[in-house]
Amino acid sequence: MLATISSAVVDGIDGLSITIEVINTGTGTPRFTVVGLPDTTIRESRDRVRAALMSSGYKWPATLPLTVNLAPSDVRKHGAGLDLPLALGVLVASKQLDQADVAGIAAVGELGLDGSIRRVPGLVSLAEAMSSVAGSSGAGSVADSDGRGELVVPLDGASEAAIVAPGRVRGADCLRDLVEGLKGEGPLPALVEAPAARCHEEGRPELSDVRGQPLARWALEVAAAGGHHALMVGPPGAGKTMLASRMSALLPPLDAADAMTVARIHSAAGLRQDGSGLDLRPPFRAPHHGMSSVALIGGGTASIRPGEISNAHGGVLFLDELGEFPRSVIDTMRQPLEEGVVRISRAHGAQVIPSRFQLVAASNPCPCGNGWTDGTCRCTEAQRRTYAMRFSDPLLDRFDIRIEVSPPEPRSLLGRSTEETTAEVAPRVAAARELARSRGVRSNAELTGGQLEAVVPLSDAARDVLEHELLRGNLTARGFARVWRVARTVADLAGAPDQIQPEHIRAALLLRVRVGALLGAAA
Ligand SMILES: [Zn+2]
C-alpha cells in the first residue's frame, strides 16, 4: 500500500513543496525507515507521530515494515511541519484512511503528543509552495486527485496561509477531528477567509509627541524622504528612541510586493500575530546590542531563520547604543546595507534573504552619557578615547545624516503640542519618494555617482560650496556624494525642482556633524 501526501518545508523564507510517500512493503521485519535527506528533527517526528496517533485513538502499525520517502530526495528536509502529513501517510499505508480521502490536499503542521496540531514557522511560504501543487496535475498522486486543492494547516496560524491561498485553507487543531472530517465521519475544519490587510495609519506613532526638537524632527523628515541612514548622538533622555520610532510612521506604505516579502519574512521568523492579513506598515525593529549575531543577521544550524536585519526589510532598523554592538555584527551588516539582501552561507550553499532597511542609530556621546562638551562628563580622557574608537570611519561613513540631539527645553513640554503631526509630514515624505521614483530609484539615497551628475545636477554656486568643503578636508570623496544626495532631498522637500542651490548644500552640511567631535575623539 502506497500513500502519497503533499506538504512543504521552508528554508530561509523559501518554501519548497515536498511529496511524502509511505510504503508498506508487506513483507520483512517491522520497521520505520525515513529516506530522502531528513534531518534529526524529522527523525524525531516518528515518536511524535506515534504518540499523536495512539492518543487520537488510531493504531501505530508496529508490525508493518514502513518506508517513508521524502521527495525530492536531493534537498535536506527539516522542521516539525512534516509531522501531520507523515501521520496521514501512516494512516493511509496502514489502511486506517483511504488515499482518496487525502487526494488533492496538502498538509503541514507539528503534532503534539496528545494529537493537537501546532503552529510551525513560515506558514506564508509553506502555503505558497503547497498551493502550487495541491489540486494541480502533474505532481505525484495529486495528479489524479479530485482537484480539491485545499491546504490543511494548524488553526493557529491559518490566517497566515490564507494570505496566499484565500478560501483554500483549512485550519485544524486536532488530528482526530481532521481525520474524521477527511473520512466524511464529521465536519472538515472550516475554510479560512483571507484576513483584511492592515492599513498604513493603524497604530502609527505620532510625530507631534516629539516636542521642542526642531532640528531632530527636520532631520527625521529628510532621512525618511530620502531614505538616508541617520545617526543621532546625544545623552540619555534626549528622545533618541522616540524620534527613531517615528521614522517608520513617516515612510510611505509598503507596496503589495514588499508587503508580501515582509509577510514571508515575519512568518518565517515567527513574528506575525494570528488573524492579521498583509501589513502595509513599514516595519520598525529595534534589536538589543546583546542579541546574538545569528538573531541579528540571520542563520541557524538546521534551517535558516531570518534575522532582525531582514525583519526590518522595507522599514527601519534602529540600533540604540550603536557603540555597544559587537564590531563583527556591524561589519557583517556592510554587505546587506549595500546589496539590500543578506547572504547566509552554510554547508548546502547560500541562502539569500531580503534585508533592505533604513538604518537609524543612536549613541550616547560618552560612556557616562552626559557628554563632554558641557562639563558634566564623569569619564576619563582614556575612557572617552576607547569609546570613540568603536566608531570607525567606515562605520560613520554609512550615515548620510548625523546629528546631535539634546534634551528638549522643559518649556517646550508644557501645554498642548503645536508640533506638526505624522499625518501632516508623511505626505511631504511621500511626495519626495515619488520624485525619487521618477529618477529611477526608490529614494535619493540610492542615486549612484553617475546618476548624481546626470539626474540631479548642482548649480555652479552649489558645486563651489561643496568643493570648498572637500578641499578644506571637511569631506571625503564619499562624503561629497552623500552630502549631494541629502541636498537633493532637502531641495525636494523645499519644492525646488531645478538644480541644487548653495542653501540646499549648506542645509545638508548642517545634518552632517563631525561625530568624532561629539564623541570627544579628535578633540
Ligand atoms: Zn562621560
Short mmCIF file of C-alpha atoms and ligand atoms in Angstrom, two decimals:
data_model
loop_
_atom_site.label_atom_id
_atom_site.label_comp_id
_atom_site.label_asym_id
_atom_site.label_seq_id
_atom_site.Cartn_x
_atom_site.Cartn_y
_atom_site.Cartn_z
CA MET A 1 0.00 0.00 0.00
CA LEU A 2 1.47 3.30 -1.08
CA ALA A 3 0.33 6.55 0.48
CA THR A 4 1.17 9.92 -1.04
CA ILE A 5 0.71 13.24 0.75
CA SER A 6 1.77 16.71 -0.38
CA SER A 7 3.47 19.06 2.04
CA ALA A 8 6.26 21.64 2.13
CA VAL A 9 9.33 22.73 4.06
CA VAL A 10 10.74 26.21 4.45
CA ASP A 11 14.35 27.31 4.41
CA GLY A 12 15.17 30.95 4.96
CA ILE A 13 11.99 32.40 3.51
CA ASP A 14 11.74 29.99 0.58
CA GLY A 15 9.10 27.31 0.65
CA LEU A 16 9.68 24.04 -1.19
CA SER A 17 6.91 21.58 -1.93
CA ILE A 18 7.58 18.06 -0.73
CA THR A 19 5.87 14.79 -1.51
CA ILE A 20 5.76 12.24 1.28
CA GLU A 21 5.40 8.65 0.22
CA VAL A 22 4.73 6.00 2.82
CA ILE A 23 5.11 2.46 1.57
CA ASN A 24 4.03 -0.68 3.35
CA THR A 25 6.25 -3.28 1.71
CA GLY A 26 4.12 -6.04 3.20
CA THR A 27 6.93 -8.44 3.98
CA GLY A 28 10.08 -8.23 6.04
CA THR A 29 10.84 -7.21 9.59
CA PRO A 30 8.69 -4.49 11.12
CA ARG A 31 10.50 -1.14 10.89
CA PHE A 32 10.00 2.51 10.20
CA THR A 33 12.60 3.97 7.88
CA VAL A 34 12.77 7.55 6.61
CA VAL A 35 14.81 8.23 3.46
CA GLY A 36 15.26 11.40 1.41
CA LEU A 37 17.67 13.56 3.44
CA PRO A 38 15.69 14.00 6.65
CA ASP A 39 17.46 15.87 9.45
CA THR A 40 17.23 14.99 13.13
CA THR A 41 14.02 16.96 13.74
CA ILE A 42 12.28 14.77 11.17
CA ARG A 43 13.72 11.60 12.66
CA GLU A 44 12.14 12.70 15.94
CA SER A 45 8.85 13.04 14.06
CA ARG A 46 8.42 9.29 14.30
CA ASP A 47 7.98 9.43 18.06
CA ARG A 48 5.63 12.40 17.94
CA VAL A 49 3.54 10.84 15.17
CA ARG A 50 3.29 7.55 17.02
CA ALA A 51 2.20 9.22 20.25
CA ALA A 52 -0.24 11.51 18.43
CA LEU A 53 -1.83 8.62 16.52
CA MET A 54 -2.22 6.48 19.60
CA SER A 55 -3.63 9.25 21.79
CA SER A 56 -6.08 10.08 18.97
CA GLY A 57 -7.42 6.54 19.01
CA TYR A 58 -5.58 5.17 15.96
CA LYS A 59 -3.19 2.27 15.76
CA TRP A 60 0.53 2.63 15.32
CA PRO A 61 1.38 -0.06 12.76
CA ALA A 62 4.16 -1.58 14.84
CA THR A 63 4.04 -4.86 12.94
CA LEU A 64 4.43 -3.36 9.45
CA PRO A 65 7.59 -2.66 7.50
CA LEU A 66 7.08 1.01 6.57
CA THR A 67 9.39 3.10 4.44
CA VAL A 68 8.90 6.84 4.22
CA ASN A 69 10.36 8.67 1.24
CA LEU A 70 10.65 12.45 1.19
CA ALA A 71 10.86 13.73 -2.37
CA PRO A 72 12.70 15.48 -3.95
CA SER A 73 15.49 13.42 -2.45
CA ASP A 74 18.33 15.88 -3.03
CA VAL A 75 17.07 18.56 -0.62
CA ARG A 76 17.67 18.36 3.11
CA LYS A 77 14.32 18.42 4.99
CA HIS A 78 13.95 19.82 8.44
CA GLY A 79 11.36 21.06 10.84
CA ALA A 80 8.44 19.51 12.64
CA GLY A 81 5.94 20.64 10.00
CA LEU A 82 6.07 17.26 8.28
CA ASP A 83 4.54 15.54 11.36
CA LEU A 84 0.98 15.99 10.15
CA PRO A 85 1.42 14.76 6.56
CA LEU A 86 3.52 11.90 7.89
CA ALA A 87 0.73 10.88 10.27
CA LEU A 88 -1.81 11.00 7.42
CA GLY A 89 0.55 8.89 5.28
CA VAL A 90 0.93 6.28 8.01
CA LEU A 91 -2.85 6.12 8.40
CA VAL A 92 -3.27 5.50 4.66
CA ALA A 93 -0.42 2.97 4.47
CA SER A 94 -1.93 1.06 7.38
CA LYS A 95 -5.44 1.21 5.84
CA GLN A 96 -6.94 3.34 8.60
CA LEU A 97 -7.65 6.06 6.00
CA ASP A 98 -8.21 5.91 2.23
CA GLN A 99 -5.81 7.55 -0.19
CA ALA A 100 -8.89 9.07 -1.85
CA ASP A 101 -9.66 10.89 1.42
CA VAL A 102 -6.40 12.82 1.24
CA ALA A 103 -6.32 13.28 -2.53
CA GLY A 104 -5.92 16.89 -3.64
CA ILE A 105 -4.93 18.22 -0.27
CA ALA A 106 -1.58 19.28 1.09
CA ALA A 107 -0.89 19.40 4.81
CA VAL A 108 1.65 20.84 7.18
CA GLY A 109 1.80 21.08 10.97
CA GLU A 110 3.60 19.87 14.06
CA LEU A 111 1.88 17.25 16.19
CA GLY A 112 1.71 17.34 19.95
CA LEU A 113 1.89 14.03 21.77
CA ASP A 114 -1.82 14.49 22.56
CA GLY A 115 -2.75 14.72 18.89
CA SER A 116 -3.01 18.50 18.81
CA ILE A 117 -1.84 20.28 15.65
CA ARG A 118 0.63 23.04 16.37
CA ARG A 119 1.79 26.08 14.52
CA VAL A 120 5.07 25.99 12.61
CA PRO A 121 7.08 28.98 11.39
CA GLY A 122 6.95 30.07 7.76
CA LEU A 123 3.30 29.31 7.01
CA VAL A 124 3.14 32.04 4.34
CA SER A 125 5.96 30.45 2.34
CA LEU A 126 4.77 26.93 3.13
CA ALA A 127 1.28 27.74 1.86
CA GLU A 128 2.74 29.31 -1.27
CA ALA A 129 4.75 26.19 -2.03
CA MET A 130 1.86 23.85 -1.23
CA SER A 131 -0.75 25.79 -3.16
CA SER A 132 1.33 25.49 -6.29
CA VAL A 133 0.96 21.72 -6.00
CA ALA A 134 -2.25 20.87 -4.18
CA GLY A 135 -5.05 20.11 -6.56
CA SER A 136 -2.93 20.67 -9.65
CA SER A 137 -1.96 17.95 -12.05
CA GLY A 138 1.49 16.55 -12.64
CA ALA A 139 2.71 16.26 -9.08
CA GLY A 140 2.69 12.73 -7.78
CA SER A 141 -0.63 11.24 -6.92
CA VAL A 142 -2.12 14.71 -6.52
CA ALA A 143 -2.38 14.45 -10.31
CA ASP A 144 -5.32 12.10 -10.11
CA SER A 145 -6.91 13.98 -7.26
CA ASP A 146 -10.41 15.30 -7.16
CA GLY A 147 -8.90 18.73 -7.59
CA ARG A 148 -9.84 19.98 -4.16
CA GLY A 149 -6.62 21.96 -3.96
CA GLU A 150 -7.01 22.61 -0.29
CA LEU A 151 -4.33 23.21 2.30
CA VAL A 152 -4.61 21.84 5.82
CA VAL A 153 -2.54 23.91 8.24
CA PRO A 154 -2.56 24.49 12.01
CA LEU A 155 -5.60 26.55 13.04
CA ASP A 156 -3.23 28.79 14.96
CA GLY A 157 -1.55 30.48 12.02
CA ALA A 158 -4.14 29.57 9.37
CA SER A 159 -4.66 33.26 8.59
CA GLU A 160 -1.01 33.45 7.50
CA ALA A 161 -1.58 30.72 4.96
CA ALA A 162 -4.84 32.38 3.87
CA ILE A 163 -2.89 35.45 2.77
CA VAL A 164 -1.52 33.50 -0.18
CA ALA A 165 -4.29 30.91 -0.62
CA PRO A 166 -7.52 32.67 0.37
CA GLY A 167 -10.53 30.39 0.58
CA ARG A 168 -8.42 27.25 0.20
CA VAL A 169 -7.03 26.90 3.70
CA ARG A 170 -8.50 24.74 6.43
CA GLY A 171 -7.22 25.39 9.93
CA ALA A 172 -7.07 22.22 12.02
CA ASP A 173 -6.18 22.00 15.68
CA CYS A 174 -6.73 18.31 16.40
CA LEU A 175 -5.64 15.24 14.46
CA ARG A 176 -8.68 13.17 15.34
CA ASP A 177 -11.19 15.80 14.21
CA LEU A 178 -9.26 16.27 10.99
CA VAL A 179 -9.13 12.56 10.15
CA GLU A 180 -12.83 12.14 10.91
CA GLY A 181 -13.55 15.07 8.62
CA LEU A 182 -11.41 13.61 5.84
CA LYS A 183 -13.24 10.27 6.19
CA GLY A 184 -16.58 12.03 5.99
CA GLU A 185 -17.46 10.96 9.51
CA GLY A 186 -17.52 14.51 10.81
CA PRO A 187 -17.23 18.08 9.62
CA LEU A 188 -13.98 19.16 8.00
CA PRO A 189 -12.27 22.09 9.68
CA ALA A 190 -13.75 25.30 8.27
CA LEU A 191 -12.17 27.16 5.37
CA VAL A 192 -10.36 30.30 6.48
CA GLU A 193 -11.19 33.61 4.86
CA ALA A 194 -8.44 35.94 3.68
CA PRO A 195 -7.76 38.35 6.52
CA ALA A 196 -8.04 42.06 5.77
CA ALA A 197 -4.83 43.96 5.12
CA ARG A 198 -3.66 46.20 7.94
CA CYS A 199 -3.60 49.77 6.74
CA HIS A 200 -0.72 52.14 6.99
CA GLU A 201 -2.26 54.51 9.52
CA GLU A 202 -3.26 51.88 12.06
CA GLY A 203 -1.43 52.37 15.34
CA ARG A 204 1.06 54.74 13.72
CA PRO A 205 3.38 56.52 16.18
CA GLU A 206 2.62 60.23 16.42
CA LEU A 207 5.33 62.68 15.42
CA SER A 208 3.75 65.55 17.35
CA ASP A 209 4.68 63.68 20.55
CA VAL A 210 8.23 64.82 19.83
CA ARG A 211 8.37 68.36 21.19
CA GLY A 212 10.91 71.11 21.08
CA GLN A 213 13.33 69.26 18.81
CA PRO A 214 13.13 71.24 15.56
CA LEU A 215 16.49 70.11 14.15
CA ALA A 216 15.93 66.46 15.03
CA ARG A 217 12.40 66.49 13.64
CA TRP A 218 13.59 68.05 10.42
CA ALA A 219 16.50 65.56 10.18
CA LEU A 220 13.99 62.75 10.61
CA GLU A 221 11.82 64.12 7.81
CA VAL A 222 14.81 64.48 5.46
CA ALA A 223 16.02 60.99 6.33
CA ALA A 224 12.59 59.48 5.69
CA ALA A 225 12.10 61.44 2.46
CA GLY A 226 15.48 60.49 1.02
CA GLY A 227 15.96 57.02 2.50
CA HIS A 228 19.09 58.29 4.24
CA HIS A 229 20.66 56.35 7.08
CA ALA A 230 20.77 58.53 10.18
CA LEU A 231 22.83 58.64 13.36
CA MET A 232 21.81 60.57 16.46
CA VAL A 233 24.31 61.33 19.20
CA GLY A 234 23.04 62.66 22.49
CA PRO A 235 22.66 62.00 26.20
CA PRO A 236 20.03 59.67 27.69
CA GLY A 237 16.66 61.40 27.87
CA ALA A 238 17.22 63.37 24.67
CA GLY A 239 14.43 61.41 22.99
CA LYS A 240 16.54 59.44 20.50
CA THR A 241 14.42 56.30 20.75
CA MET A 242 11.19 58.29 20.50
CA LEU A 243 12.49 60.02 17.37
CA ALA A 244 13.65 56.79 15.76
CA SER A 245 10.33 55.07 16.39
CA ARG A 246 8.57 57.89 14.48
CA MET A 247 10.65 57.23 11.40
CA SER A 248 8.76 54.19 10.12
CA ALA A 249 5.49 56.10 10.56
CA LEU A 250 6.76 58.77 8.18
CA LEU A 251 7.62 56.27 5.45
CA PRO A 252 5.07 55.60 2.71
CA PRO A 253 3.05 52.37 2.96
CA LEU A 254 4.63 49.22 1.56
CA ASP A 255 3.62 48.29 -1.96
CA ALA A 256 1.99 44.89 -2.48
CA ALA A 257 5.22 43.12 -3.44
CA ASP A 258 7.15 44.46 -0.45
CA ALA A 259 4.27 43.72 1.91
CA MET A 260 4.26 40.12 0.69
CA THR A 261 8.02 39.82 1.16
CA VAL A 262 7.69 41.21 4.68
CA ALA A 263 4.88 38.73 5.39
CA ARG A 264 7.11 35.84 4.26
CA ILE A 265 10.00 37.07 6.41
CA HIS A 266 7.90 37.75 9.51
CA SER A 267 6.12 34.42 9.13
CA ALA A 268 9.42 32.53 8.90
CA ALA A 269 10.73 34.49 11.90
CA GLY A 270 7.57 33.72 13.89
CA LEU A 271 6.73 37.41 14.29
CA ARG A 272 3.25 37.53 12.84
CA GLN A 273 0.21 37.88 15.04
CA ASP A 274 -2.55 35.49 14.23
CA GLY A 275 -5.59 36.79 12.44
CA SER A 276 -3.79 39.62 10.70
CA GLY A 277 -3.54 39.95 6.97
CA LEU A 278 -0.94 41.69 4.85
CA ASP A 279 0.64 44.51 6.81
CA LEU A 280 1.24 47.65 4.77
CA ARG A 281 3.08 49.42 7.59
CA PRO A 282 6.85 49.59 7.17
CA PRO A 283 8.38 47.52 9.97
CA PHE A 284 10.28 49.08 12.86
CA ARG A 285 12.76 46.78 14.54
CA ALA A 286 14.95 47.74 17.47
CA PRO A 287 17.22 44.82 18.37
CA HIS A 288 19.24 44.97 21.57
CA HIS A 289 23.03 45.03 21.31
CA GLY A 290 23.23 41.94 23.49
CA MET A 291 21.42 39.86 20.88
CA SER A 292 23.36 37.04 19.21
CA SER A 293 24.72 37.70 15.77
CA VAL A 294 22.51 34.91 14.38
CA ALA A 295 19.43 36.67 15.78
CA LEU A 296 20.58 39.94 14.24
CA ILE A 297 21.89 38.81 10.88
CA GLY A 298 20.04 35.52 10.40
CA GLY A 299 21.23 31.95 10.25
CA GLY A 300 20.87 28.75 12.18
CA THR A 301 22.22 25.25 12.06
CA ALA A 302 19.46 23.03 10.69
CA SER A 303 17.28 25.56 8.93
CA ILE A 304 17.94 29.22 8.36
CA ARG A 305 15.83 31.82 10.12
CA PRO A 306 15.75 35.48 9.09
CA GLY A 307 17.50 37.87 11.47
CA GLU A 308 16.48 41.34 12.62
CA ILE A 309 18.08 43.00 9.60
CA SER A 310 15.62 41.04 7.44
CA ASN A 311 12.74 41.56 9.85
CA ALA A 312 13.29 45.28 9.22
CA HIS A 313 13.04 44.83 5.42
CA GLY A 314 11.09 47.69 3.89
CA GLY A 315 11.22 49.65 7.12
CA VAL A 316 13.55 50.89 9.82
CA LEU A 317 16.28 49.10 11.75
CA PHE A 318 17.03 51.07 14.91
CA LEU A 319 20.31 50.32 16.65
CA ASP A 320 20.28 52.07 20.01
CA GLU A 321 23.68 52.31 21.68
CA LEU A 322 25.45 51.70 18.38
CA GLY A 323 28.85 51.59 20.08
CA GLU A 324 27.78 48.60 22.17
CA PHE A 325 27.10 46.38 19.17
CA PRO A 326 29.94 43.92 18.55
CA ARG A 327 32.23 45.03 15.78
CA SER A 328 31.76 41.71 13.99
CA VAL A 329 28.00 42.28 13.76
CA ILE A 330 28.42 45.80 12.43
CA ASP A 331 30.91 44.53 9.85
CA THR A 332 28.52 41.77 8.75
CA MET A 333 25.88 44.42 8.08
CA ARG A 334 28.04 46.13 5.49
CA GLN A 335 27.10 43.79 2.66
CA PRO A 336 23.32 43.86 3.33
CA LEU A 337 23.49 47.65 3.54
CA GLU A 338 24.99 47.75 0.07
CA GLU A 339 23.02 44.99 -1.62
CA GLY A 340 19.68 45.02 0.20
CA VAL A 341 19.94 41.28 0.82
CA VAL A 342 21.81 39.16 3.32
CA ARG A 343 23.69 36.11 2.07
CA ILE A 344 23.94 33.35 4.64
CA SER A 345 26.28 30.58 3.65
CA ARG A 346 26.46 27.11 5.11
CA ALA A 347 27.24 23.56 4.03
CA HIS A 348 24.49 23.27 1.41
CA GLY A 349 25.02 26.51 -0.48
CA ALA A 350 23.93 30.02 0.43
CA GLN A 351 20.54 31.45 1.32
CA VAL A 352 19.64 34.93 0.17
CA ILE A 353 17.11 36.82 2.30
CA PRO A 354 15.91 40.35 1.55
CA SER A 355 17.16 42.95 4.04
CA ARG A 356 16.71 46.39 2.54
CA PHE A 357 16.21 48.62 5.53
CA GLN A 358 16.77 52.17 6.57
CA LEU A 359 19.31 52.31 9.35
CA VAL A 360 18.73 54.66 12.25
CA ALA A 361 21.29 54.51 15.03
CA ALA A 362 21.74 56.32 18.30
CA SER A 363 24.61 56.69 20.69
CA ASN A 364 25.49 58.34 23.92
CA PRO A 365 28.30 60.84 23.46
CA CYS A 366 30.49 59.05 26.04
CA PRO A 367 30.31 56.11 28.48
CA CYS A 368 28.72 58.16 31.31
CA GLY A 369 26.22 59.57 28.82
CA ASN A 370 26.44 63.19 29.90
CA GLY A 371 28.61 64.32 27.04
CA TRP A 372 31.89 66.06 27.43
CA THR A 373 31.06 69.46 25.97
CA ASP A 374 29.04 70.90 28.88
CA GLY A 375 31.45 69.91 31.64
CA THR A 376 29.19 67.32 33.31
CA CYS A 377 31.01 64.28 31.92
CA ARG A 378 32.45 61.96 34.52
CA CYS A 379 34.53 59.90 32.07
CA THR A 380 38.29 59.94 31.94
CA GLU A 381 40.11 61.00 28.82
CA ALA A 382 41.11 57.38 28.20
CA GLN A 383 37.54 56.11 28.59
CA ARG A 384 36.32 58.64 26.07
CA ARG A 385 39.05 57.73 23.63
CA THR A 386 38.33 53.99 23.90
CA TYR A 387 34.63 54.69 23.41
CA ALA A 388 35.19 56.85 20.36
CA MET A 389 37.38 54.18 18.80
CA ARG A 390 34.36 51.92 18.46
CA PHE A 391 33.05 54.25 15.80
CA SER A 392 35.31 53.63 12.83
CA ASP A 393 35.30 55.95 9.86
CA PRO A 394 33.87 53.27 7.54
CA LEU A 395 31.02 52.80 10.01
CA LEU A 396 30.32 56.50 10.43
CA ASP A 397 30.53 56.90 6.68
CA ARG A 398 27.36 54.80 6.30
CA PHE A 399 25.29 57.61 7.75
CA ASP A 400 24.22 60.35 5.37
CA ILE A 401 22.71 62.21 8.29
CA ARG A 402 24.49 62.63 11.63
CA ILE A 403 23.05 64.97 14.20
CA GLU A 404 23.49 65.90 17.81
CA VAL A 405 20.32 65.55 19.88
CA SER A 406 19.91 67.45 23.13
CA PRO A 407 17.15 67.07 25.71
CA PRO A 408 14.21 69.34 24.86
CA GLU A 409 13.75 72.64 26.67
CA PRO A 410 11.43 71.99 29.65
CA ARG A 411 9.20 74.86 28.47
CA SER A 412 8.52 73.07 25.18
CA LEU A 413 6.97 70.17 27.09
CA LEU A 414 4.26 72.32 28.69
CA GLY A 415 0.76 72.72 27.32
CA ARG A 416 -0.74 71.20 24.22
CA SER A 417 1.60 70.14 21.42
CA THR A 418 1.62 72.52 18.50
CA GLU A 419 4.11 70.42 16.58
CA GLU A 420 3.31 69.04 13.15
CA THR A 421 1.61 65.65 13.19
CA THR A 422 2.59 62.48 11.39
CA ALA A 423 -0.36 62.98 9.06
CA GLU A 424 0.97 66.43 8.12
CA VAL A 425 4.57 65.39 7.45
CA ALA A 426 4.02 61.98 5.83
CA PRO A 427 2.57 63.41 2.58
CA ARG A 428 5.73 65.53 2.08
CA VAL A 429 7.82 62.40 2.53
CA ALA A 430 5.63 60.51 0.07
CA ALA A 431 5.94 63.30 -2.50
CA ALA A 432 9.73 63.24 -2.20
CA ARG A 433 9.76 59.48 -2.66
CA GLU A 434 7.61 59.94 -5.75
CA LEU A 435 10.21 62.34 -7.19
CA ALA A 436 12.93 59.76 -6.48
CA ARG A 437 10.98 57.15 -8.40
CA SER A 438 10.81 59.49 -11.37
CA ARG A 439 14.64 59.42 -11.25
CA GLY A 440 14.63 55.63 -11.44
CA VAL A 441 15.43 54.93 -7.78
CA ARG A 442 13.38 54.13 -4.69
CA SER A 443 14.90 57.02 -2.78
CA ASN A 444 17.61 59.62 -3.30
CA ALA A 445 19.98 57.60 -1.09
CA GLU A 446 20.14 55.05 -3.91
CA LEU A 447 21.38 57.53 -6.54
CA THR A 448 24.75 56.35 -7.88
CA GLY A 449 27.68 58.67 -8.54
CA GLY A 450 26.88 58.71 -12.23
CA GLN A 451 23.21 59.46 -11.61
CA LEU A 452 24.10 62.41 -9.38
CA GLU A 453 25.83 64.23 -12.24
CA ALA A 454 23.27 63.19 -14.84
CA VAL A 455 19.97 63.37 -12.97
CA VAL A 456 20.33 65.74 -10.01
CA PRO A 457 22.92 68.33 -11.08
CA LEU A 458 24.40 71.01 -8.84
CA SER A 459 24.29 74.70 -9.71
CA ASP A 460 27.76 76.21 -10.18
CA ALA A 461 27.47 78.05 -6.88
CA ALA A 462 26.40 74.86 -5.06
CA ARG A 463 29.34 73.00 -6.55
CA ASP A 464 31.67 75.73 -5.29
CA VAL A 465 30.37 75.31 -1.73
CA LEU A 466 30.73 71.55 -1.85
CA GLU A 467 34.19 71.58 -3.43
CA HIS A 468 35.34 74.09 -0.87
CA GLU A 469 34.42 71.62 1.89
CA LEU A 470 36.27 68.86 0.07
CA LEU A 471 39.42 70.98 -0.37
CA ARG A 472 39.37 72.03 3.28
CA GLY A 473 39.37 68.36 4.23
CA ASN A 474 35.91 68.52 5.83
CA LEU A 475 34.58 65.92 3.40
CA THR A 476 35.90 62.70 1.93
CA ALA A 477 35.09 61.80 -1.68
CA ARG A 478 32.37 59.52 -0.38
CA GLY A 479 31.07 62.21 1.96
CA PHE A 480 30.97 64.58 -1.01
CA ALA A 481 28.45 62.32 -2.77
CA ARG A 482 26.48 61.78 0.42
CA VAL A 483 26.03 65.50 1.04
CA TRP A 484 24.97 65.84 -2.61
CA ARG A 485 22.23 63.23 -2.17
CA VAL A 486 20.96 64.76 1.07
CA ALA A 487 20.99 68.21 -0.56
CA ARG A 488 18.75 66.84 -3.32
CA THR A 489 16.31 65.58 -0.70
CA VAL A 490 16.39 68.94 1.07
CA ALA A 491 15.65 70.63 -2.27
CA ASP A 492 12.82 68.17 -2.98
CA LEU A 493 11.21 68.90 0.38
CA ALA A 494 11.64 72.63 -0.25
CA GLY A 495 9.79 72.30 -3.55
CA ALA A 496 12.85 73.26 -5.60
CA PRO A 497 12.71 71.07 -8.68
CA ASP A 498 15.69 72.51 -10.53
CA GLN A 499 19.40 72.41 -9.79
CA ILE A 500 20.64 72.06 -6.24
CA GLN A 501 21.45 75.51 -4.84
CA PRO A 502 24.03 76.56 -2.20
CA GLU A 503 21.37 76.78 0.54
CA HIS A 504 20.48 73.13 -0.01
CA ILE A 505 24.15 72.14 0.30
CA ARG A 506 24.52 74.20 3.50
CA ALA A 507 21.41 72.59 4.96
CA ALA A 508 22.76 69.13 4.11
CA LEU A 509 26.07 70.01 5.76
CA LEU A 510 24.16 71.02 8.91
CA LEU A 511 22.84 67.46 9.00
CA ARG A 512 26.33 66.02 8.88
CA VAL A 513 28.12 66.96 12.09
CA ARG A 514 31.56 65.58 12.81
CA VAL A 515 30.75 62.70 15.09
CA GLY A 516 34.36 62.50 16.24
CA ALA A 517 33.90 65.92 17.78
CA LEU A 518 30.68 64.88 19.52
CA LEU A 519 32.42 61.83 20.93
CA GLY A 520 35.44 63.84 22.01
CA ALA A 521 37.64 61.65 19.85
CA ALA A 522 39.66 64.00 17.75
CA ALA A 523 39.04 66.93 20.06
ZN ZN B 1 31.11 60.95 30.02
#
